[in-house]
Amino acid sequence: MALKALDIFKLTPKKNCKDCGFPTCMAFCMKVASGACEIGKCPHMAQESLDKLSEATAPLMRTIKIGTDKSQYDLGGETVLFRHEKTLVNRNRFAVEFCDTMTEEEISSRIENIKAVNYIRIGEEMKIEIAALRYNSNKESYLNLVNKLKESDLNVVYMIICEDAQIAKEAVELLKETKPIVYGANKENYKEMVEVVKNDKLALGVKASSLEDLYATTEAIQSLGYKELILDTTGETIKDTFTNTVQVRRISLKEQDRTFGYPSIIFANKLSKESPMMEVALSSVFTVKYGSIIVLDDIDYAKALPLFALRQNIYTDPQRPMRVETKIYPINNPDENSPVLVTVDFALTYFIIAGEIERSKVPVWLAIPDAGGYSVLTAWAAGKFGGSSIANFIKESKVSDMTKNRDLIIPGKVAVLKGDIEDNLPGWNVVIGTEDSMELPKFLREYKASKEEALAKA
């Protein structure tokens, strides 16, 4: 942080009252200096001291709020460069770009694509969060575009991309209640653009031809007292963009320079030169390094699946594994004759096993009990995936009402649980499955064939 504990201590009332939850004022100041506690937790701090310390002890990267209601998101606010140092807190957001030169069919197609690509993965909604509206040359067409998107019920944040302050102001008036982003401040027009956004405290996108110009323009905007900024680090080439984006983040966090302490925007569609595969590749790179908003030309499932999954992996606490919902999952349209297969709730295990079951084409009821979010062996070793817990879940889930089949297939790595499960689950036949997931399709097909053969003989 910018201040040391001793600097903060000099401004405290030194009461040692423990009202802040710490035994001494110095202990409190040390926590504030390390970023683990807010200075406002001291109820006796004078307002003058609070004003002086709040800015100095705030995170080096400012958190910018965009949008409203269900479409409100935080950008920036990061304190580390790498995920293994500390959990990254505010995930990047994806945008689809529209412009006033597009035909009605093109606009409608992109709107429908945004609506179509909306699904739940591990309890999180996956969708495009921002619609970027670019002004090219025709004011009337641009304002019509703004109105069309506003009436489309997309449930997104709008980003007005316009360097003409007067037109940007008119667009803001149309979208004011949605708290849009206004992009287009540069070294020539930044004063006019600040006037457009300051009353509503909207996020202002800043662009420049070089990193040096970006720094100077940002500094000039800060001197006007405005700090709700997003920095465009897109360069002429992929290499320039990567260098700019990493440098902005490093200067902010490592060199503790608040001039660059803002989230960034990357126009991946500009860099990809109309290549959808390159657009996905670049978006993946800048999801990791360090795009807060990444702009795409359009969206479909081929783009969305890898990007949304990568983002979820990057912005998940590495010390808290991703878990799927504990329930019975029907795979390949199971019926009353389909077996039950059980595995753990660790998301990676679930997706691998579910994928292999789908590949087998065998209808199966997949049972996912609460296993603490661990892998099979780890959950078993931790006592969270045992005979009694599996048996209790099978009873509580009422899967017996879904199928007359009483075969319960368990992972081969925990074959030792067979006897315990059968003792706790009378009437069920525990079948030991494979140790390796890749062997599951062959195992299930052979299981199905043996069942059909037995039925034919009967």
Coordinates of C-alpha atoms in Angstrom, one line a residue, residues 74 94 101 110 141 265 296 311-312 351 362 368 383 392 400 442:
D74 CA -17.7 -4.5 -11.2
F94 CA -17.6 -9.9 -23.1
T101 CA -23.6 1.1 -40.9
R110 CA -26.6 -10.2 -33.6
S141 CA -28.7 6.0 -38.0
I265 CA -10.7 -2.7 -22.7
L296 CA -16.2 -9.4 -30.2
R311 CA -13.2 -17.2 -17.7
Q312 CA -15.0 -19.2 -15.1
F351 CA -18.0 -33.0 -17.0
V362 CA -26.3 -45.8 -23.0
I368 CA -24.1 -36.7 -7.7
G383 CA -14.5 -39.3 4.5
N392 CA -28.2 -41.9 2.2
S400 CA -35.7 -45.5 -6.9
K442 CA -17.0 -49.7 -23.4

